[in-house]
Short mmCIF file of C-alpha atoms and ligand atoms in Angstrom, two decimals:
data_model
loop_
_atom_site.label_atom_id
_atom_site.label_comp_id
_atom_site.label_asym_id
_atom_site.label_seq_id
_atom_site.Cartn_x
_atom_site.Cartn_y
_atom_site.Cartn_z
CA MET Q 196 0.20 0.14 0.07
CA THR Q 197 0.99 3.73 -0.98
CA GLN Q 198 2.56 5.34 2.22
CA ILE Q 199 1.71 8.60 2.81
CA THR Q 200 3.28 11.23 4.98
CA LEU Q 201 1.71 14.37 6.35
CA ARG Q 202 3.13 17.10 8.22
CA ASN Q 203 1.32 17.31 11.64
CA THR Q 204 0.99 20.94 12.99
CA LYS Q 205 0.31 19.18 16.43
CA THR Q 206 3.78 17.63 16.40
CA ARG Q 207 5.48 20.01 14.03
CA LYS Q 208 6.70 16.92 12.17
CA LYS Q 209 6.28 14.96 8.83
CA GLU Q 210 4.89 11.71 10.03
CA VAL Q 211 3.97 8.41 8.33
CA PHE Q 212 0.04 8.63 8.59
CA GLU Q 213 -1.36 5.73 10.21
CA PRO Q 214 -5.17 5.63 10.08
CA ILE Q 215 -6.96 4.57 13.32
CA ASP Q 216 -9.45 2.51 11.02
CA PRO Q 217 -8.23 1.98 7.47
CA LYS Q 218 -11.58 1.16 6.71
CA ASN Q 219 -13.17 4.00 8.18
CA LEU Q 220 -10.81 7.02 7.74
CA ARG Q 221 -12.38 10.38 9.07
CA MET Q 222 -11.39 13.92 8.10
CA TYR Q 223 -12.88 17.06 9.29
CA VAL Q 224 -12.07 20.61 7.73
CA CYS Q 225 -13.60 23.82 9.04
CA GLY Q 226 -15.96 24.95 6.37
CA PRO Q 227 -17.27 28.90 5.81
CA THR Q 228 -19.47 30.80 7.39
CA VAL Q 229 -21.99 31.49 5.07
CA TYR Q 230 -22.87 35.40 4.43
CA ASP Q 231 -20.92 36.29 1.22
CA ARG Q 232 -19.50 34.83 -1.64
CA ALA Q 233 -16.23 32.77 -1.22
CA HIS Q 234 -13.10 34.72 -1.97
CA ILE Q 235 -10.01 33.16 -3.59
CA GLY Q 236 -8.22 32.70 -0.70
CA ASN Q 237 -11.34 30.81 0.69
CA ALA Q 238 -10.87 28.12 -2.07
CA ARG Q 239 -7.43 27.16 -1.03
CA PRO Q 240 -8.23 24.95 2.01
CA VAL Q 241 -11.13 23.43 -0.41
CA ILE Q 242 -8.52 22.59 -3.02
CA VAL Q 243 -6.01 21.55 -0.61
CA PHE Q 244 -8.07 19.19 1.37
CA ASP Q 245 -9.98 17.96 -2.11
CA VAL Q 246 -6.54 16.75 -3.20
CA LEU Q 247 -6.09 14.70 0.35
CA PHE Q 248 -9.32 13.61 -0.02
CA ARG Q 249 -8.60 12.07 -3.64
CA LEU Q 250 -5.62 10.66 -2.37
CA LEU Q 251 -6.99 8.77 0.68
CA ARG Q 252 -10.19 7.55 -1.55
CA HIS Q 253 -7.25 6.23 -4.01
CA VAL Q 254 -5.13 4.50 -1.50
CA TYR Q 255 -8.00 3.19 1.06
CA GLY Q 256 -10.92 2.94 -1.35
CA ALA Q 257 -13.51 5.49 -2.11
CA GLY Q 258 -16.01 3.65 0.27
CA HIS Q 259 -13.74 3.94 3.49
CA VAL Q 260 -12.97 7.61 3.61
CA SER Q 261 -15.39 10.32 5.34
CA TYR Q 262 -15.04 13.81 4.69
CA ALA Q 263 -16.57 16.37 6.68
CA ARG Q 264 -17.00 19.94 5.95
CA ASN Q 265 -19.02 22.36 8.10
CA PHE Q 266 -21.22 25.34 7.37
CA THR Q 267 -21.39 27.75 10.10
CA ASP Q 268 -24.78 29.13 9.35
CA ILE Q 269 -25.33 31.00 12.88
CA ASP Q 270 -22.90 34.01 13.46
CA ASP Q 271 -22.74 37.42 14.28
CA LYS Q 272 -21.62 38.19 11.01
CA ILE Q 273 -24.53 36.72 9.55
CA ILE Q 274 -26.97 38.49 11.74
CA ASP Q 275 -25.10 41.52 10.80
CA ARG Q 276 -25.51 40.96 7.43
CA ALA Q 277 -29.32 40.25 7.69
CA GLU Q 278 -29.73 43.55 9.60
CA ALA Q 279 -27.94 45.43 6.77
CA THR Q 280 -30.09 44.38 4.09
CA GLY Q 281 -33.29 43.56 5.83
CA ARG Q 282 -33.30 40.00 4.34
CA ASP Q 283 -33.99 36.93 6.27
CA ILE Q 284 -31.07 34.95 7.88
CA ALA Q 285 -32.52 31.71 6.46
CA GLN Q 286 -32.57 33.16 2.94
CA ILE Q 287 -29.09 34.54 3.24
CA THR Q 288 -27.53 31.27 4.52
CA ALA Q 289 -29.33 29.24 1.90
CA GLU Q 290 -28.47 31.27 -0.70
CA THR Q 291 -24.73 31.74 0.07
CA THR Q 292 -24.16 27.95 1.02
CA GLN Q 293 -25.51 27.17 -3.02
CA TRP Q 294 -23.11 29.74 -4.13
CA TYR Q 295 -20.05 27.94 -2.23
CA LEU Q 296 -21.31 24.56 -3.59
CA ASP Q 297 -21.23 25.92 -7.34
CA ASP Q 298 -18.18 27.81 -7.02
CA MET Q 299 -16.04 25.11 -5.34
CA ALA Q 300 -17.76 22.34 -7.79
CA ALA Q 301 -16.24 24.63 -10.81
CA VAL Q 302 -12.68 24.56 -9.29
CA GLY Q 303 -13.00 20.69 -9.42
CA ALA Q 304 -13.68 20.07 -5.68
CA LEU Q 305 -15.69 16.91 -4.62
CA GLU Q 306 -18.54 16.99 -2.55
CA PRO Q 307 -17.39 16.34 1.11
CA THR Q 308 -19.43 13.11 2.19
CA LEU Q 309 -20.62 15.06 5.19
CA MET Q 310 -21.82 18.54 5.24
CA PRO Q 311 -23.25 19.25 8.79
CA ARG Q 312 -24.80 22.92 9.35
CA ALA Q 313 -24.39 24.36 12.72
CA THR Q 314 -28.26 25.01 13.17
CA ALA Q 315 -29.00 21.44 12.91
CA TYR Q 316 -26.40 20.67 15.98
CA VAL Q 317 -27.32 23.02 18.66
CA ASP Q 318 -28.82 20.26 20.91
CA GLN Q 319 -25.69 18.45 20.58
CA MET Q 320 -23.75 21.61 21.34
CA ILE Q 321 -25.91 22.28 24.32
CA ALA Q 322 -25.28 18.92 25.61
CA MET Q 323 -21.49 19.18 25.43
CA ILE Q 324 -21.37 22.58 27.03
CA SER Q 325 -23.28 21.19 30.04
CA ASP Q 326 -20.88 18.44 30.16
CA LEU Q 327 -18.02 20.55 30.23
CA ILE Q 328 -19.70 22.40 33.27
CA GLU Q 329 -20.22 19.34 35.28
CA LYS Q 330 -16.76 18.33 34.54
CA GLY Q 331 -15.25 21.54 35.77
CA HIS Q 332 -14.07 23.28 32.46
CA ALA Q 333 -16.79 25.69 31.93
CA TYR Q 334 -18.85 28.03 34.04
CA ALA Q 335 -21.84 29.94 33.48
CA ALA Q 336 -22.21 33.67 34.24
CA GLU Q 337 -24.70 36.46 33.24
CA GLY Q 338 -26.40 34.22 30.57
CA HIS Q 339 -22.95 33.21 28.96
CA VAL Q 340 -21.00 30.22 29.32
CA LEU Q 341 -17.30 30.31 29.40
CA PHE Q 342 -14.45 27.72 28.96
CA SER Q 343 -12.15 28.24 31.61
CA VAL Q 344 -8.63 27.75 29.91
CA GLU Q 345 -6.99 27.40 33.14
CA SER Q 346 -8.66 24.07 33.65
CA TYR Q 347 -6.90 22.63 30.55
CA ALA Q 348 -3.38 22.24 31.31
CA ASP Q 349 -2.63 21.81 27.75
CA TYR Q 350 -3.99 24.74 26.51
CA GLY Q 351 -1.94 26.39 23.69
CA THR Q 352 0.26 23.57 22.55
CA LEU Q 353 -1.24 23.47 19.17
CA SER Q 354 -0.14 27.01 18.26
CA GLY Q 355 2.65 26.69 20.96
CA ARG Q 356 1.79 29.81 22.82
CA SER Q 357 1.55 29.98 26.40
CA VAL Q 358 -1.79 31.31 28.07
CA ASP Q 359 0.33 34.46 29.13
CA ASP Q 360 1.69 35.00 25.88
CA MET Q 361 -1.58 34.91 24.44
CA ILE Q 362 -3.00 37.39 27.07
CA ALA Q 363 -0.10 39.81 25.77
CA GLY Q 364 -0.29 39.12 22.27
CA ALA Q 365 -4.06 38.62 21.55
CA ARG Q 366 -6.97 41.18 21.30
CA VAL Q 367 -8.84 39.42 23.95
CA GLU Q 368 -12.21 40.76 24.82
CA VAL Q 369 -12.33 41.69 28.49
CA ALA Q 370 -15.54 41.15 30.13
CA PRO Q 371 -16.64 41.43 33.63
CA TYR Q 372 -18.27 37.81 33.46
CA LYS Q 373 -14.91 36.41 32.46
CA ARG Q 374 -12.71 34.84 35.15
CA ASN Q 375 -9.56 34.85 33.16
CA PRO Q 376 -9.37 37.18 29.98
CA MET Q 377 -8.67 34.15 28.04
CA ASP Q 378 -11.95 32.32 28.80
CA PHE Q 379 -13.65 32.03 25.54
CA VAL Q 380 -17.66 31.84 25.03
CA LEU Q 381 -19.50 28.42 24.51
CA TRP Q 382 -22.91 30.26 24.91
CA LYS Q 383 -24.15 33.98 24.73
CA PRO Q 384 -27.30 35.40 25.28
CA SER Q 385 -29.68 36.36 22.38
CA THR Q 386 -31.98 39.49 22.75
CA ASP Q 387 -35.43 38.94 21.20
CA ASP Q 388 -34.42 40.66 17.81
CA VAL Q 389 -31.82 38.01 16.95
CA PRO Q 390 -31.89 34.26 16.96
CA GLY Q 391 -31.92 32.01 19.93
CA TRP Q 392 -32.54 28.69 21.20
CA ASP Q 393 -33.63 27.54 24.67
CA SER Q 394 -30.88 26.53 26.87
CA PRO Q 395 -30.24 25.78 30.71
CA TRP Q 396 -28.53 29.40 30.70
CA GLY Q 397 -31.60 31.18 28.91
CA ARG Q 398 -32.54 32.01 25.33
CA GLY Q 399 -29.33 32.23 23.19
CA ARG Q 400 -26.93 30.90 20.86
CA PRO Q 401 -23.71 29.05 20.61
CA GLY Q 402 -20.26 30.36 20.31
CA TRP Q 403 -18.21 29.66 17.10
CA HIS Q 404 -15.70 27.13 18.22
CA ILE Q 405 -18.14 24.69 20.03
CA GLU Q 406 -19.84 24.18 16.88
CA CYS Q 407 -17.06 21.94 15.20
CA SER Q 408 -16.19 20.00 18.36
CA ALA Q 409 -19.79 18.94 18.83
CA MET Q 410 -20.29 18.24 14.96
CA SER Q 411 -17.00 16.13 14.63
CA ALA Q 412 -18.02 14.16 18.06
CA ASP Q 413 -21.39 13.19 16.94
CA LEU Q 414 -20.34 12.47 13.11
CA PHE Q 415 -17.00 11.02 13.94
CA GLY Q 416 -16.65 9.88 17.69
CA ASP Q 417 -13.95 10.91 20.34
CA SER Q 418 -10.98 10.37 17.79
CA PHE Q 419 -10.64 10.81 14.09
CA ASP Q 420 -7.58 10.80 11.84
CA ILE Q 421 -7.27 14.60 10.38
CA HIS Q 422 -8.43 18.03 10.94
CA GLY Q 423 -7.81 20.63 8.70
CA GLY Q 424 -8.20 24.31 7.88
CA GLY Q 425 -6.29 27.56 7.17
CA ASN Q 426 -3.59 28.52 9.44
CA ASP Q 427 -5.55 31.49 10.39
CA LEU Q 428 -7.66 29.06 12.35
CA GLN Q 429 -4.73 27.42 14.55
CA PHE Q 430 -5.50 30.02 17.23
CA PRO Q 431 -7.79 30.61 18.80
CA HIS Q 432 -10.51 28.44 16.90
CA HIS Q 433 -8.42 25.19 16.60
CA GLU Q 434 -7.07 25.46 20.17
CA ASN Q 435 -10.37 25.81 21.59
CA GLU Q 436 -11.98 22.95 19.72
CA ILE Q 437 -9.10 20.94 21.31
CA ALA Q 438 -9.75 22.18 24.75
CA GLN Q 439 -13.44 21.77 24.49
CA SER Q 440 -13.12 17.94 22.68
CA CYS Q 441 -10.55 16.66 24.89
CA CYS Q 442 -12.11 18.08 28.21
CA ALA Q 443 -15.19 16.66 27.18
CA HIS Q 444 -14.03 13.34 25.92
CA PRO Q 445 -10.63 12.76 27.86
CA GLU Q 446 -10.83 9.14 26.70
CA GLY Q 447 -10.48 9.91 23.12
CA GLU Q 448 -7.61 11.66 21.16
CA PHE Q 449 -9.84 14.14 18.91
CA ALA Q 450 -7.89 14.89 15.69
CA ARG Q 451 -4.76 12.63 15.49
CA VAL Q 452 -3.17 14.78 12.46
CA TRP Q 453 -3.55 18.52 12.37
CA MET Q 454 -3.14 19.98 9.11
CA HIS Q 455 -2.96 23.97 7.95
CA ASN Q 456 -2.74 25.73 4.71
CA GLU Q 457 -0.72 28.67 4.58
CA MET Q 458 -2.64 32.06 3.30
CA LEU Q 459 -3.13 33.23 -0.36
CA GLN Q 460 -2.07 36.80 -1.36
CA VAL Q 461 -2.58 38.42 -4.72
CA GLU Q 462 0.32 39.84 -6.78
CA GLY Q 463 2.74 40.01 -3.75
CA LYS Q 464 0.19 41.63 -1.33
CA LYS Q 465 -2.10 40.53 1.29
CA MET Q 466 -5.62 40.82 -0.27
CA SER Q 467 -7.77 43.49 1.06
CA LYS Q 468 -11.07 45.44 0.02
CA SER Q 469 -9.06 48.36 0.75
CA LEU Q 470 -6.17 47.80 -1.47
CA GLY Q 471 -8.68 46.91 -4.38
CA ASN Q 472 -6.70 43.44 -4.97
CA PHE Q 473 -10.00 41.60 -3.51
CA PHE Q 474 -11.95 39.15 -5.45
CA THR Q 475 -14.33 36.15 -5.37
CA VAL Q 476 -14.02 32.92 -7.14
CA ARG Q 477 -17.24 34.00 -8.86
CA ASP Q 478 -15.25 37.09 -10.18
CA LEU Q 479 -12.71 34.89 -11.78
CA LEU Q 480 -15.33 32.50 -13.26
CA ASP Q 481 -17.20 35.38 -14.86
CA GLN Q 482 -14.25 37.02 -16.29
CA GLY Q 483 -13.70 33.77 -18.03
CA VAL Q 484 -11.06 32.20 -16.08
CA PRO Q 485 -11.92 28.33 -16.55
CA GLY Q 486 -12.22 26.61 -12.81
CA GLU Q 487 -9.67 24.18 -13.83
CA VAL Q 488 -7.18 27.10 -14.64
CA ILE Q 489 -7.67 28.30 -10.97
CA ARG Q 490 -7.30 24.81 -9.61
CA MET Q 491 -4.07 24.44 -11.83
CA VAL Q 492 -2.21 27.85 -10.21
CA PHE Q 493 -3.06 26.60 -6.83
CA LEU Q 494 -1.40 23.30 -7.20
CA GLY Q 495 1.60 24.81 -8.17
CA THR Q 496 2.27 25.87 -4.59
CA HIS Q 497 2.59 23.75 -1.68
CA TYR Q 498 0.17 23.92 0.63
CA GLY Q 499 2.33 24.80 3.64
CA LYS Q 500 3.95 27.91 1.63
CA PRO Q 501 2.31 30.99 1.20
CA MET Q 502 0.62 31.30 -2.43
CA ASP Q 503 0.69 34.35 -4.80
CA TRP Q 504 -2.04 34.59 -7.19
CA THR Q 505 -0.85 36.32 -10.17
CA ASP Q 506 -2.03 36.85 -13.80
CA ARG Q 507 1.23 35.28 -15.03
CA LYS Q 508 0.71 31.98 -13.41
CA ARG Q 509 -3.17 32.28 -14.66
CA ALA Q 510 -1.81 32.55 -18.02
CA GLU Q 511 0.77 29.81 -17.82
CA ALA Q 512 -1.74 27.09 -16.40
CA GLU Q 513 -4.25 28.06 -19.18
CA ALA Q 514 -1.64 27.26 -21.80
CA THR Q 515 -0.28 24.12 -20.30
CA LEU Q 516 -3.94 22.89 -19.79
CA ARG Q 517 -4.85 23.61 -23.33
CA ASP Q 518 -2.17 21.59 -24.42
CA TRP Q 519 -2.81 18.70 -21.98
CA ARG Q 520 -6.54 18.83 -22.95
CA LYS Q 521 -5.56 18.55 -26.76
CA LEU Q 522 -3.19 15.47 -25.94
CA THR Q 523 -5.62 13.72 -23.81
CA ASP Q 524 -8.81 14.32 -26.19
CA GLY Q 525 -10.64 10.93 -26.67
CA VAL Q 526 -7.86 9.05 -24.68
CA THR Q 527 -8.81 6.44 -21.80
CA PRO Q 528 -6.85 6.99 -18.82
CA GLY Q 529 -4.37 4.25 -18.27
CA SER Q 530 -2.97 3.63 -14.76
CA VAL Q 531 -1.76 6.59 -12.19
CA ASP Q 532 2.11 7.15 -12.67
CA ALA Q 533 4.11 6.03 -9.65
CA GLU Q 534 5.86 9.27 -9.46
CA VAL Q 535 2.93 11.32 -9.34
CA LEU Q 536 1.36 9.30 -6.80
CA ALA Q 537 4.60 9.42 -4.60
CA ALA Q 538 4.74 13.18 -4.87
CA VAL Q 539 1.19 13.63 -3.83
CA ALA Q 540 1.56 10.86 -1.30
CA ASN Q 541 4.70 12.94 0.14
CA ASP Q 542 2.92 15.44 2.28
CA LEU Q 543 0.76 16.66 -0.99
CA ASN Q 544 3.59 17.80 -3.04
CA THR Q 545 1.48 18.75 -6.08
CA ALA Q 546 3.85 21.23 -7.39
CA GLY Q 547 6.10 17.98 -7.72
CA ALA Q 548 3.12 16.22 -9.34
CA LEU Q 549 2.84 18.95 -11.75
CA ALA Q 550 5.99 18.61 -12.67
CA ARG Q 551 5.94 15.05 -13.32
CA LEU Q 552 2.83 15.57 -15.33
CA ARG Q 553 4.64 17.96 -17.76
CA GLU Q 554 7.21 15.21 -18.49
CA LEU Q 555 4.64 12.69 -19.37
CA ALA Q 556 3.12 15.06 -21.38
CA LYS Q 557 6.71 15.86 -23.09
CA ALA Q 558 6.57 12.18 -23.44
CA HIS Q 559 3.54 11.89 -25.10
CA ASP Q 560 2.18 9.66 -22.67
CA ALA Q 561 -1.40 10.45 -22.81
CA GLU Q 562 -2.83 7.67 -20.76
CA ALA Q 563 -1.03 8.03 -17.93
CA LEU Q 564 -0.87 11.88 -17.94
CA LEU Q 565 -4.80 11.80 -17.90
CA ALA Q 566 -5.08 9.30 -15.18
CA SER Q 567 -2.39 10.98 -13.22
CA ALA Q 568 -3.93 14.54 -13.49
CA ASN Q 569 -7.16 12.91 -12.73
CA LEU Q 570 -5.86 11.95 -9.30
CA ILE Q 571 -5.53 15.56 -8.22
CA GLY Q 572 -8.94 16.77 -9.83
CA LEU Q 573 -7.29 17.96 -13.29
CA LEU Q 574 -8.44 17.06 -16.79
CA THR Q 575 -11.59 15.63 -15.37
CA PRO Q 576 -14.51 15.44 -17.47
CA GLU Q 577 -16.62 17.81 -15.24
CA LEU Q 578 -13.95 20.64 -15.55
CA GLY Q 579 -13.52 19.91 -19.50
CA GLY Q 580 -14.99 21.91 -22.20
CA TRP Q 581 -13.80 25.72 -21.87
CA ASP Q 582 -10.86 24.84 -24.06
CA ALA Q 583 -12.89 24.38 -27.05
CA ALA Q 584 -12.92 27.14 -29.45
CA PRO Q 585 -16.06 28.89 -28.99
CA ASP Q 586 -18.31 27.94 -32.13
CA VAL Q 587 -18.48 31.55 -33.94
CA ASP Q 588 -17.78 32.85 -37.54
CA LEU Q 589 -15.46 35.87 -36.92
CA SER Q 590 -14.85 36.17 -40.62
CA GLY Q 591 -17.16 39.06 -41.09
CA LEU Q 592 -15.39 40.98 -38.31
CA GLU Q 593 -12.00 40.15 -39.82
CA ASP Q 594 -12.86 41.54 -43.30
CA LYS Q 595 -14.34 44.65 -41.73
CA LEU Q 596 -11.05 45.23 -39.71
CA THR Q 597 -8.95 44.30 -42.70
CA LYS Q 598 -10.94 47.12 -44.86
CA ALA Q 599 -10.62 49.71 -41.89
CA ARG Q 600 -7.16 49.28 -41.82
CA ALA Q 601 -6.57 49.45 -45.57
CA ALA Q 602 -8.47 52.84 -45.47
CA ALA Q 603 -6.71 53.87 -42.31
CA MET Q 604 -3.26 53.33 -44.25
CA GLU Q 605 -4.74 56.09 -47.01
CA THR Q 606 -6.11 58.70 -44.70
CA LYS Q 607 -3.69 58.01 -41.42
CA ASP Q 608 -6.38 58.32 -39.34
CA PHE Q 609 -6.53 54.97 -37.19
CA SER Q 610 -9.32 56.16 -35.05
CA GLU Q 611 -11.87 53.51 -36.36
CA VAL Q 612 -9.25 50.77 -36.38
CA ASP Q 613 -8.53 51.43 -32.48
CA ARG Q 614 -12.16 51.39 -31.79
CA LEU Q 615 -12.70 48.10 -33.42
CA LYS Q 616 -9.78 46.49 -31.68
CA SER Q 617 -10.86 47.66 -28.24
CA ALA Q 618 -14.24 46.72 -28.67
CA LEU Q 619 -12.77 43.04 -29.89
CA VAL Q 620 -10.57 42.84 -27.11
CA GLU Q 621 -13.19 43.98 -24.75
CA ALA Q 622 -15.22 40.90 -25.93
CA GLY Q 623 -12.34 38.72 -25.03
CA ILE Q 624 -10.72 38.40 -28.56
CA GLU Q 625 -7.33 38.47 -29.27
CA VAL Q 626 -6.50 40.54 -32.26
CA ARG Q 627 -3.52 39.40 -34.38
CA MET Q 628 -2.66 41.79 -36.95
CA SER Q 629 0.18 41.05 -39.42
CA LYS Q 630 1.30 41.92 -43.12
CA ALA Q 631 -0.32 38.74 -44.03
CA GLY Q 632 -3.80 39.77 -42.63
CA VAL Q 633 -6.12 39.96 -39.56
CA GLU Q 634 -6.87 37.07 -37.37
CA LEU Q 635 -9.27 37.14 -34.47
CA VAL Q 636 -8.97 34.30 -31.95
CA PRO Q 637 -11.51 34.15 -29.31
CA GLY Q 638 -10.02 33.50 -25.85
CA ALA Q 639 -11.36 32.20 -22.32
CA GLY Q 640 -13.23 35.39 -21.48
CA PHE Q 641 -14.92 35.60 -25.00
CA ASP Q 642 -18.52 36.76 -24.69
CA ALA Q 643 -20.56 37.02 -27.79
CA ALA Q 644 -22.72 39.39 -26.50
CA LYS Q 645 -20.35 42.11 -26.52
CA LEU Q 646 -20.02 41.95 -30.42
CA GLU Q 647 -23.50 43.18 -30.85
CA GLY Q 648 -23.41 46.48 -32.80
CA LEU Q 649 -20.16 45.90 -34.15
CA ALA Q 650 -20.60 43.48 -37.00
P1 LIG F 915 -13.90 31.79 6.98
O1 LIG F 915 -15.03 31.87 6.33
O2 LIG F 915 -13.01 33.37 7.07
O3 LIG F 915 -13.60 31.06 8.30
O4 LIG F 915 -12.97 31.25 6.14
C1 LIG F 915 -12.80 29.80 5.48
C2 LIG F 915 -11.69 29.16 5.24
O5 LIG F 915 -10.79 30.12 4.38
C3 LIG F 915 -10.69 28.92 6.54
O6 LIG F 915 -10.27 27.61 6.64
C4 LIG F 915 -9.76 29.86 6.22
O7 LIG F 915 -8.51 29.44 7.12
C5 LIG F 915 -9.53 30.00 5.14
N1 LIG F 915 -8.98 31.44 4.51
C6 LIG F 915 -9.60 32.46 4.65
N2 LIG F 915 -8.84 33.60 4.06
C7 LIG F 915 -7.77 32.75 3.31
C8 LIG F 915 -6.62 33.01 2.67
N3 LIG F 915 -6.14 34.46 2.10
N4 LIG F 915 -5.34 32.04 1.95
C9 LIG F 915 -6.02 30.97 2.55
N5 LIG F 915 -6.98 30.37 3.16
C10 LIG F 915 -7.70 31.37 3.47
ZN1 LIG F 916 -13.87 24.26 13.17
#
């Protein structure tokens, strides 16, 4: 059997992966808070853990791997969005959840086997919080329930911080009902105008961290194999999940392997709305960037390194995929290349896998290229179709531009040529002008509607 090694954040080491039960592998990844479109950075953990999901299915069999990714559908950001827009919370979360599923399918992510929604697990969260109070790890105060970090000696080991460091470094919310400023909220009261559930501590709603502990315990039990997410979640979210789960279920080990992806930035800068370099997956798709190209760009950087989204990488990935699709057109997949599999099994070295795929393409080994690309979710039928030349006849426009150019040569007035050219480029067409003539090539962002009025 293929040996998989993974870097475990908990031990800070690359370890040989030993499943708890090879017939029942369990992976949990923290999912989105559903109030807005997923930005391009949100797609990174989705693609990273999709590759791991595919690898585990390949090695252990598809029927033996469970992958849970939650939807956080109760959160103050959602409540704020409902207030700001006057829309119903349920409407916002249902719509955003569907957008998320569509956008992630577009970048070739398989649906996880389990997609629990937080609001469906409030009973389990209340039960877990009650248990933590009984065991002396949590206390109720002024309608809140707080987890007492001093009650758990190992608090901070995942992120390698002491409680004192955390207090000094973090923006902790000091509140009169907290015994220690690092204590975090398990439950908080709801006023009448916001969603709430009846509980032993009054009408209220859960804190964010408890949902993953309660849902993973319900779905996977006290111990499971892999827990993943972006490294911004290491502290406090994952630290708090560990504290809750290990104190509620001291007999279990909670997650055996912790994996964290590094952040994505854009053209060398942190993505932010104020810098104007913030965009969603849907923005890229709408600009005509195929989902498969987005995926390929992501796979070019190891998940443990910061990754830069650049337009140059986008163009390179698109050109490579066009070649690969041409080469594998009509081909039946062979078997997965051993070097590609070894690279992916080596802590998800997707960049190494891509390098080997390039060699296979160079050697015209289309069968191996196709099967091996499929292993990491590339060249799949679902992601195909974008590479075909659009079925449009641009000869009329080529004629028109040729005539305009000839006229401009006479009059030295190129304004009409420039106007036509920029309208064509705007419609996603590459304009190639040479002595031999004019050639119009529709690109990935081709939009036939924008040609109206030009012909
Ligand atoms: P959120 O909805 O903000 O909780 O984020 C959902 C997931 O996206 C989490 O796993 C985050 O760690 C991850 N994430 C958020 N921003 C980025 C980014 N810029 N690069 C990579 N992952 C990110
Ligand atoms: Zn979580």
